[in-house]
Amino acid sequence: MSTARRTTPTLYISVDVEADGPIPGSFSMISFGAVVAGYHDADGFRRAGLQSAGFYRELRPVSERFDPSALAVSGLDRAVLLREGAEPAAAMKAFCAWVEQVCRGADGQRWRPVMVGYPAPYDWLFLYWYLMEFAGRSPFGHSGCLDVKTLYATRAGVPFAGIGKRSMPAGLRPDLPHTHHALDDAREQAELFANLMEWAGPEG
């Protein structure tokens, strides 16, 4: 019997969510961005790079409730979103189609998508709820997400509590601005994730 370890080819997709409150349903995801962060198979991890495929939508709010301070973070205008924001059902179905497209390799390889977030619990909460509510399915399944903060804590051997980007070694932090535009921040996050995946560790 072969003792070779089975490897599932994995495509990491960095997702950033901007919302106008703490939980979906009662509040709204008003924009989200996603970029391909990297590929992982039996040959190891390969970063996708700054020119990787991306997806971005600004969404019509689904609730009358909103937290003005949360809304202000994104800089988006709620009145404009109510008039011009994408319908959530159309946006989430388009996102599912995009994920499926980037998971099809040119050589026929099929990649399994995993969402990457910083912090993943917040972004995943909104993304998964919107996918199930408006598309009826999630291309990531019910648990296909990876938290970058947890990844750093594990690789660095440090306690999770108190971790922030500024506590990470300068060489890990990407030289990209954090603008609170969801596509910009998804790309910044993708670079941080790739740096961590390639990092030799605190003694490296």
PDB file of C-alpha atoms in Angstrom:
ATOM      1  CA  MET A   1       0.000   0.000   0.000  1.00  0.00           C
ATOM      2  CA  SER A   2       1.287   3.475  -0.917  1.00  0.00           C
ATOM      3  CA  THR A   3       2.180   5.718   1.992  1.00  0.00           C
ATOM      4  CA  ALA A   4       2.241   8.876  -0.163  1.00  0.00           C
ATOM      5  CA  ARG A   5       0.208  11.681   1.368  1.00  0.00           C
ATOM      6  CA  ARG A   6      -2.752  12.781  -0.721  1.00  0.00           C
ATOM      7  CA  THR A   7      -2.572  16.464  -1.618  1.00  0.00           C
ATOM      8  CA  THR A   8      -5.612  18.504  -2.637  1.00  0.00           C
ATOM      9  CA  PRO A   9      -4.577  21.294  -5.042  1.00  0.00           C
ATOM     10  CA  THR A  10      -5.675  24.490  -3.274  1.00  0.00           C
ATOM     11  CA  LEU A  11      -6.280  27.993  -4.624  1.00  0.00           C
ATOM     12  CA  TYR A  12      -6.150  30.705  -1.948  1.00  0.00           C
ATOM     13  CA  ILE A  13      -8.429  33.697  -2.540  1.00  0.00           C
ATOM     14  CA  SER A  14      -7.906  36.795  -0.407  1.00  0.00           C
ATOM     15  CA  VAL A  15     -11.219  38.495   0.424  1.00  0.00           C
ATOM     16  CA  ASP A  16     -11.823  41.834   2.124  1.00  0.00           C
ATOM     17  CA  VAL A  17     -15.292  42.967   3.210  1.00  0.00           C
ATOM     18  CA  GLU A  18     -16.534  46.465   4.030  1.00  0.00           C
ATOM     19  CA  ALA A  19     -19.783  46.535   6.022  1.00  0.00           C
ATOM     20  CA  ASP A  20     -21.946  49.105   7.777  1.00  0.00           C
ATOM     21  CA  GLY A  21     -22.307  47.168  11.024  1.00  0.00           C
ATOM     22  CA  PRO A  22     -21.168  44.150  13.035  1.00  0.00           C
ATOM     23  CA  ILE A  23     -23.361  41.302  11.702  1.00  0.00           C
ATOM     24  CA  PRO A  24     -24.968  40.415   8.362  1.00  0.00           C
ATOM     25  CA  GLY A  25     -28.714  40.565   7.918  1.00  0.00           C
ATOM     26  CA  SER A  26     -29.258  43.214  10.543  1.00  0.00           C
ATOM     27  CA  PHE A  27     -26.576  45.238   8.752  1.00  0.00           C
ATOM     28  CA  SER A  28     -25.167  45.168   5.228  1.00  0.00           C
ATOM     29  CA  MET A  29     -22.036  44.220   3.369  1.00  0.00           C
ATOM     30  CA  ILE A  30     -21.572  47.315   1.243  1.00  0.00           C
ATOM     31  CA  SER A  31     -18.550  46.225  -0.780  1.00  0.00           C
ATOM     32  CA  PHE A  32     -16.160  43.333  -1.119  1.00  0.00           C
ATOM     33  CA  GLY A  33     -13.032  42.585  -3.082  1.00  0.00           C
ATOM     34  CA  ALA A  34     -11.229  39.349  -3.850  1.00  0.00           C
ATOM     35  CA  VAL A  35      -7.930  38.448  -5.503  1.00  0.00           C
ATOM     36  CA  VAL A  36      -6.105  35.201  -6.158  1.00  0.00           C
ATOM     37  CA  ALA A  37      -3.355  35.006  -3.531  1.00  0.00           C
ATOM     38  CA  GLY A  38      -1.567  31.771  -4.407  1.00  0.00           C
ATOM     39  CA  TYR A  39      -1.574  28.116  -5.344  1.00  0.00           C
ATOM     40  CA  HIS A  40      -0.631  25.142  -3.170  1.00  0.00           C
ATOM     41  CA  ASP A  41      -0.181  21.570  -4.347  1.00  0.00           C
ATOM     42  CA  ALA A  42       2.304  18.711  -4.068  1.00  0.00           C
ATOM     43  CA  ASP A  43       5.013  20.979  -5.502  1.00  0.00           C
ATOM     44  CA  GLY A  44       4.550  23.541  -2.709  1.00  0.00           C
ATOM     45  CA  PHE A  45       3.182  27.074  -2.489  1.00  0.00           C
ATOM     46  CA  ARG A  46       3.400  29.619  -5.326  1.00  0.00           C
ATOM     47  CA  ARG A  47       2.265  33.211  -4.885  1.00  0.00           C
ATOM     48  CA  ALA A  48      -0.027  34.675  -7.546  1.00  0.00           C
ATOM     49  CA  GLY A  49       1.564  38.149  -7.503  1.00  0.00           C
ATOM     50  CA  LEU A  50       0.271  41.694  -7.721  1.00  0.00           C
ATOM     51  CA  GLN A  51      -1.259  41.261 -11.171  1.00  0.00           C
ATOM     52  CA  SER A  52      -3.447  38.321 -10.164  1.00  0.00           C
ATOM     53  CA  ALA A  53      -7.127  38.149 -11.104  1.00  0.00           C
ATOM     54  CA  GLY A  54      -9.504  40.237  -9.018  1.00  0.00           C
ATOM     55  CA  PHE A  55     -13.214  40.765  -8.354  1.00  0.00           C
ATOM     56  CA  TYR A  56     -14.979  43.800  -6.833  1.00  0.00           C
ATOM     57  CA  ARG A  57     -18.557  44.864  -6.183  1.00  0.00           C
ATOM     58  CA  GLU A  58     -20.325  47.639  -4.309  1.00  0.00           C
ATOM     59  CA  LEU A  59     -23.687  46.415  -3.012  1.00  0.00           C
ATOM     60  CA  ARG A  60     -27.122  47.807  -2.346  1.00  0.00           C
ATOM     61  CA  PRO A  61     -27.769  47.706   1.426  1.00  0.00           C
ATOM     62  CA  VAL A  62     -30.194  45.006   2.578  1.00  0.00           C
ATOM     63  CA  SER A  63     -31.251  46.640   5.855  1.00  0.00           C
ATOM     64  CA  GLU A  64     -32.370  50.054   7.020  1.00  0.00           C
ATOM     65  CA  ARG A  65     -30.037  49.743  10.018  1.00  0.00           C
ATOM     66  CA  PHE A  66     -26.462  50.989   9.821  1.00  0.00           C
ATOM     67  CA  ASP A  67     -23.728  52.205  12.123  1.00  0.00           C
ATOM     68  CA  PRO A  68     -22.481  55.592  10.849  1.00  0.00           C
ATOM     69  CA  SER A  69     -18.979  54.981  12.217  1.00  0.00           C
ATOM     70  CA  ALA A  70     -18.729  51.621  10.437  1.00  0.00           C
ATOM     71  CA  LEU A  71     -20.062  53.129   7.221  1.00  0.00           C
ATOM     72  CA  ALA A  72     -17.515  55.949   7.416  1.00  0.00           C
ATOM     73  CA  VAL A  73     -14.587  53.512   7.363  1.00  0.00           C
ATOM     74  CA  SER A  74     -15.197  52.602   3.720  1.00  0.00           C
ATOM     75  CA  GLY A  75     -15.876  56.152   2.561  1.00  0.00           C
ATOM     76  CA  LEU A  76     -18.845  54.900   0.545  1.00  0.00           C
ATOM     77  CA  ASP A  77     -22.039  56.961   0.258  1.00  0.00           C
ATOM     78  CA  ARG A  78     -25.090  55.047   1.473  1.00  0.00           C
ATOM     79  CA  ALA A  79     -27.507  57.076  -0.666  1.00  0.00           C
ATOM     80  CA  VAL A  80     -25.471  56.274  -3.775  1.00  0.00           C
ATOM     81  CA  LEU A  81     -25.337  52.579  -2.838  1.00  0.00           C
ATOM     82  CA  LEU A  82     -29.128  52.495  -2.432  1.00  0.00           C
ATOM     83  CA  ARG A  83     -29.501  53.899  -5.962  1.00  0.00           C
ATOM     84  CA  GLU A  84     -26.581  52.326  -7.782  1.00  0.00           C
ATOM     85  CA  GLY A  85     -25.243  49.420  -5.733  1.00  0.00           C
ATOM     86  CA  ALA A  86     -25.353  45.958  -7.273  1.00  0.00           C
ATOM     87  CA  GLU A  87     -28.232  43.709  -6.306  1.00  0.00           C
ATOM     88  CA  PRO A  88     -26.786  41.208  -3.798  1.00  0.00           C
ATOM     89  CA  ALA A  89     -28.164  38.167  -5.644  1.00  0.00           C
ATOM     90  CA  ALA A  90     -26.558  39.203  -8.933  1.00  0.00           C
ATOM     91  CA  ALA A  91     -23.269  40.090  -7.226  1.00  0.00           C
ATOM     92  CA  MET A  92     -22.961  36.832  -5.282  1.00  0.00           C
ATOM     93  CA  LYS A  93     -23.853  34.675  -8.287  1.00  0.00           C
ATOM     94  CA  ALA A  94     -21.259  36.552 -10.354  1.00  0.00           C
ATOM     95  CA  PHE A  95     -18.713  35.994  -7.592  1.00  0.00           C
ATOM     96  CA  CYS A  96     -19.420  32.242  -7.538  1.00  0.00           C
ATOM     97  CA  ALA A  97     -18.878  32.145 -11.304  1.00  0.00           C
ATOM     98  CA  TRP A  98     -15.606  34.082 -10.935  1.00  0.00           C
ATOM     99  CA  VAL A  99     -14.320  31.704  -8.243  1.00  0.00           C
ATOM    100  CA  GLU A 100     -15.128  28.736 -10.455  1.00  0.00           C
ATOM    101  CA  GLN A 101     -13.355  30.371 -13.388  1.00  0.00           C
ATOM    102  CA  VAL A 102     -10.100  31.051 -11.523  1.00  0.00           C
ATOM    103  CA  CYS A 103     -10.176  27.508 -10.133  1.00  0.00           C
ATOM    104  CA  ARG A 104      -9.967  26.068 -13.647  1.00  0.00           C
ATOM    105  CA  GLY A 105      -6.303  25.712 -14.577  1.00  0.00           C
ATOM    106  CA  ALA A 106      -5.139  26.098 -18.167  1.00  0.00           C
ATOM    107  CA  ASP A 107      -3.795  22.539 -18.077  1.00  0.00           C
ATOM    108  CA  GLY A 108      -7.093  21.090 -16.897  1.00  0.00           C
ATOM    109  CA  GLN A 109      -6.068  21.202 -13.237  1.00  0.00           C
ATOM    110  CA  ARG A 110      -8.953  21.812 -10.844  1.00  0.00           C
ATOM    111  CA  TRP A 111      -8.143  23.848  -7.744  1.00  0.00           C
ATOM    112  CA  ARG A 112     -10.158  23.819  -4.527  1.00  0.00           C
ATOM    113  CA  PRO A 113     -10.817  27.394  -3.359  1.00  0.00           C
ATOM    114  CA  VAL A 114     -10.035  28.533   0.183  1.00  0.00           C
ATOM    115  CA  MET A 115     -10.900  32.053   1.356  1.00  0.00           C
ATOM    116  CA  VAL A 116      -8.128  33.961   3.147  1.00  0.00           C
ATOM    117  CA  GLY A 117      -9.033  36.817   5.499  1.00  0.00           C
ATOM    118  CA  TYR A 118      -7.519  39.195   8.035  1.00  0.00           C
ATOM    119  CA  PRO A 119      -9.265  38.693  10.335  1.00  0.00           C
ATOM    120  CA  ALA A 120     -11.145  35.862   8.654  1.00  0.00           C
ATOM    121  CA  PRO A 121     -13.986  35.519  11.205  1.00  0.00           C
ATOM    122  CA  TYR A 122     -15.447  38.947  10.344  1.00  0.00           C
ATOM    123  CA  ASP A 123     -15.049  38.755   6.572  1.00  0.00           C
ATOM    124  CA  TRP A 124     -16.147  35.104   6.439  1.00  0.00           C
ATOM    125  CA  LEU A 125     -19.232  35.876   8.548  1.00  0.00           C
ATOM    126  CA  PHE A 126     -20.485  38.355   5.958  1.00  0.00           C
ATOM    127  CA  LEU A 127     -19.261  36.537   2.866  1.00  0.00           C
ATOM    128  CA  TYR A 128     -20.731  33.156   3.786  1.00  0.00           C
ATOM    129  CA  TRP A 129     -24.059  34.645   4.896  1.00  0.00           C
ATOM    130  CA  TYR A 130     -24.392  36.596   1.646  1.00  0.00           C
ATOM    131  CA  LEU A 131     -23.422  33.593  -0.469  1.00  0.00           C
ATOM    132  CA  MET A 132     -25.985  31.323   1.169  1.00  0.00           C
ATOM    133  CA  GLU A 133     -28.698  33.973   1.385  1.00  0.00           C
ATOM    134  CA  PHE A 134     -28.410  35.312  -2.156  1.00  0.00           C
ATOM    135  CA  ALA A 135     -26.647  32.645  -4.237  1.00  0.00           C
ATOM    136  CA  GLY A 136     -27.866  29.594  -2.336  1.00  0.00           C
ATOM    137  CA  ARG A 137     -24.383  28.073  -2.190  1.00  0.00           C
ATOM    138  CA  SER A 138     -20.770  28.720  -1.266  1.00  0.00           C
ATOM    139  CA  PRO A 139     -17.890  27.738  -3.561  1.00  0.00           C
ATOM    140  CA  PHE A 140     -15.785  27.489  -0.389  1.00  0.00           C
ATOM    141  CA  GLY A 141     -18.130  25.030   1.318  1.00  0.00           C
ATOM    142  CA  HIS A 142     -19.129  25.826   4.899  1.00  0.00           C
ATOM    143  CA  SER A 143     -15.632  26.063   6.397  1.00  0.00           C
ATOM    144  CA  GLY A 144     -13.155  26.798   3.601  1.00  0.00           C
ATOM    145  CA  CYS A 145     -11.496  29.822   5.179  1.00  0.00           C
ATOM    146  CA  LEU A 146      -8.049  30.538   6.620  1.00  0.00           C
ATOM    147  CA  ASP A 147      -7.251  33.303   9.115  1.00  0.00           C
ATOM    148  CA  VAL A 148      -3.982  35.143   8.481  1.00  0.00           C
ATOM    149  CA  LYS A 149      -3.623  36.137  12.162  1.00  0.00           C
ATOM    150  CA  THR A 150      -3.851  32.486  13.203  1.00  0.00           C
ATOM    151  CA  LEU A 151      -1.349  31.542  10.518  1.00  0.00           C
ATOM    152  CA  TYR A 152       1.113  34.122  11.850  1.00  0.00           C
ATOM    153  CA  ALA A 153       0.644  33.026  15.478  1.00  0.00           C
ATOM    154  CA  THR A 154       1.355  29.431  14.472  1.00  0.00           C
ATOM    155  CA  ARG A 155       4.354  30.185  12.288  1.00  0.00           C
ATOM    156  CA  ALA A 156       5.877  32.667  14.762  1.00  0.00           C
ATOM    157  CA  GLY A 157       5.104  30.586  17.864  1.00  0.00           C
ATOM    158  CA  VAL A 158       3.510  33.532  19.666  1.00  0.00           C
ATOM    159  CA  PRO A 159       0.197  33.917  21.523  1.00  0.00           C
ATOM    160  CA  PHE A 160      -2.753  34.939  19.358  1.00  0.00           C
ATOM    161  CA  ALA A 161      -3.900  37.708  21.698  1.00  0.00           C
ATOM    162  CA  GLY A 162      -2.345  41.041  20.881  1.00  0.00           C
ATOM    163  CA  ILE A 163      -1.278  40.179  17.331  1.00  0.00           C
ATOM    164  CA  GLY A 164      -1.517  43.044  14.859  1.00  0.00           C
ATOM    165  CA  LYS A 165       0.218  43.828  11.614  1.00  0.00           C
ATOM    166  CA  ARG A 166       2.562  46.201  13.432  1.00  0.00           C
ATOM    167  CA  SER A 167       3.661  43.380  15.715  1.00  0.00           C
ATOM    168  CA  MET A 168       4.825  41.347  12.731  1.00  0.00           C
ATOM    169  CA  PRO A 169       8.404  41.596  11.395  1.00  0.00           C
ATOM    170  CA  ALA A 170       8.777  44.443   8.899  1.00  0.00           C
ATOM    171  CA  GLY A 171       9.864  42.007   6.204  1.00  0.00           C
ATOM    172  CA  LEU A 172       6.484  40.303   6.298  1.00  0.00           C
ATOM    173  CA  ARG A 173       4.404  43.440   5.917  1.00  0.00           C
ATOM    174  CA  PRO A 174       3.576  44.291   2.293  1.00  0.00           C
ATOM    175  CA  ASP A 175       4.638  47.635   0.857  1.00  0.00           C
ATOM    176  CA  LEU A 176       1.066  48.446  -0.141  1.00  0.00           C
ATOM    177  CA  PRO A 177      -1.369  51.010   1.301  1.00  0.00           C
ATOM    178  CA  HIS A 178      -4.336  49.969   3.442  1.00  0.00           C
ATOM    179  CA  THR A 179      -7.026  52.172   1.868  1.00  0.00           C
ATOM    180  CA  HIS A 180     -10.275  50.539   3.086  1.00  0.00           C
ATOM    181  CA  HIS A 181     -11.170  50.046  -0.563  1.00  0.00           C
ATOM    182  CA  ALA A 182     -12.018  46.353  -0.518  1.00  0.00           C
ATOM    183  CA  LEU A 183     -10.067  45.396  -3.654  1.00  0.00           C
ATOM    184  CA  ASP A 184      -6.951  47.311  -2.552  1.00  0.00           C
ATOM    185  CA  ASP A 185      -7.074  45.711   0.875  1.00  0.00           C
ATOM    186  CA  ALA A 186      -7.687  42.230  -0.532  1.00  0.00           C
ATOM    187  CA  ARG A 187      -4.522  42.647  -2.615  1.00  0.00           C
ATOM    188  CA  GLU A 188      -2.508  43.928   0.364  1.00  0.00           C
ATOM    189  CA  GLN A 189      -3.778  40.991   2.418  1.00  0.00           C
ATOM    190  CA  ALA A 190      -2.852  38.543  -0.369  1.00  0.00           C
ATOM    191  CA  GLU A 191       0.742  39.760  -0.273  1.00  0.00           C
ATOM    192  CA  LEU A 192       0.903  39.425   3.519  1.00  0.00           C
ATOM    193  CA  PHE A 193      -0.454  35.889   3.248  1.00  0.00           C
ATOM    194  CA  ALA A 194       2.050  34.937   0.534  1.00  0.00           C
ATOM    195  CA  ASN A 195       4.907  36.428   2.569  1.00  0.00           C
ATOM    196  CA  LEU A 196       3.846  34.301   5.542  1.00  0.00           C
ATOM    197  CA  MET A 197       3.577  31.159   3.440  1.00  0.00           C
ATOM    198  CA  GLU A 198       7.150  31.705   2.200  1.00  0.00           C
ATOM    199  CA  TRP A 199       8.535  32.819   5.580  1.00  0.00           C
ATOM    200  CA  ALA A 200      11.206  30.644   7.146  1.00  0.00           C
ATOM    201  CA  GLY A 201      10.028  31.660  10.620  1.00  0.00           C
ATOM    202  CA  PRO A 202      11.399  33.938  13.347  1.00  0.00           C
ATOM    203  CA  GLU A 203      14.784  32.192  13.307  1.00  0.00           C
ATOM    204  CA  GLY A 204      14.938  32.020   9.499  1.00  0.00           C
TER     205      GLY A 204
END
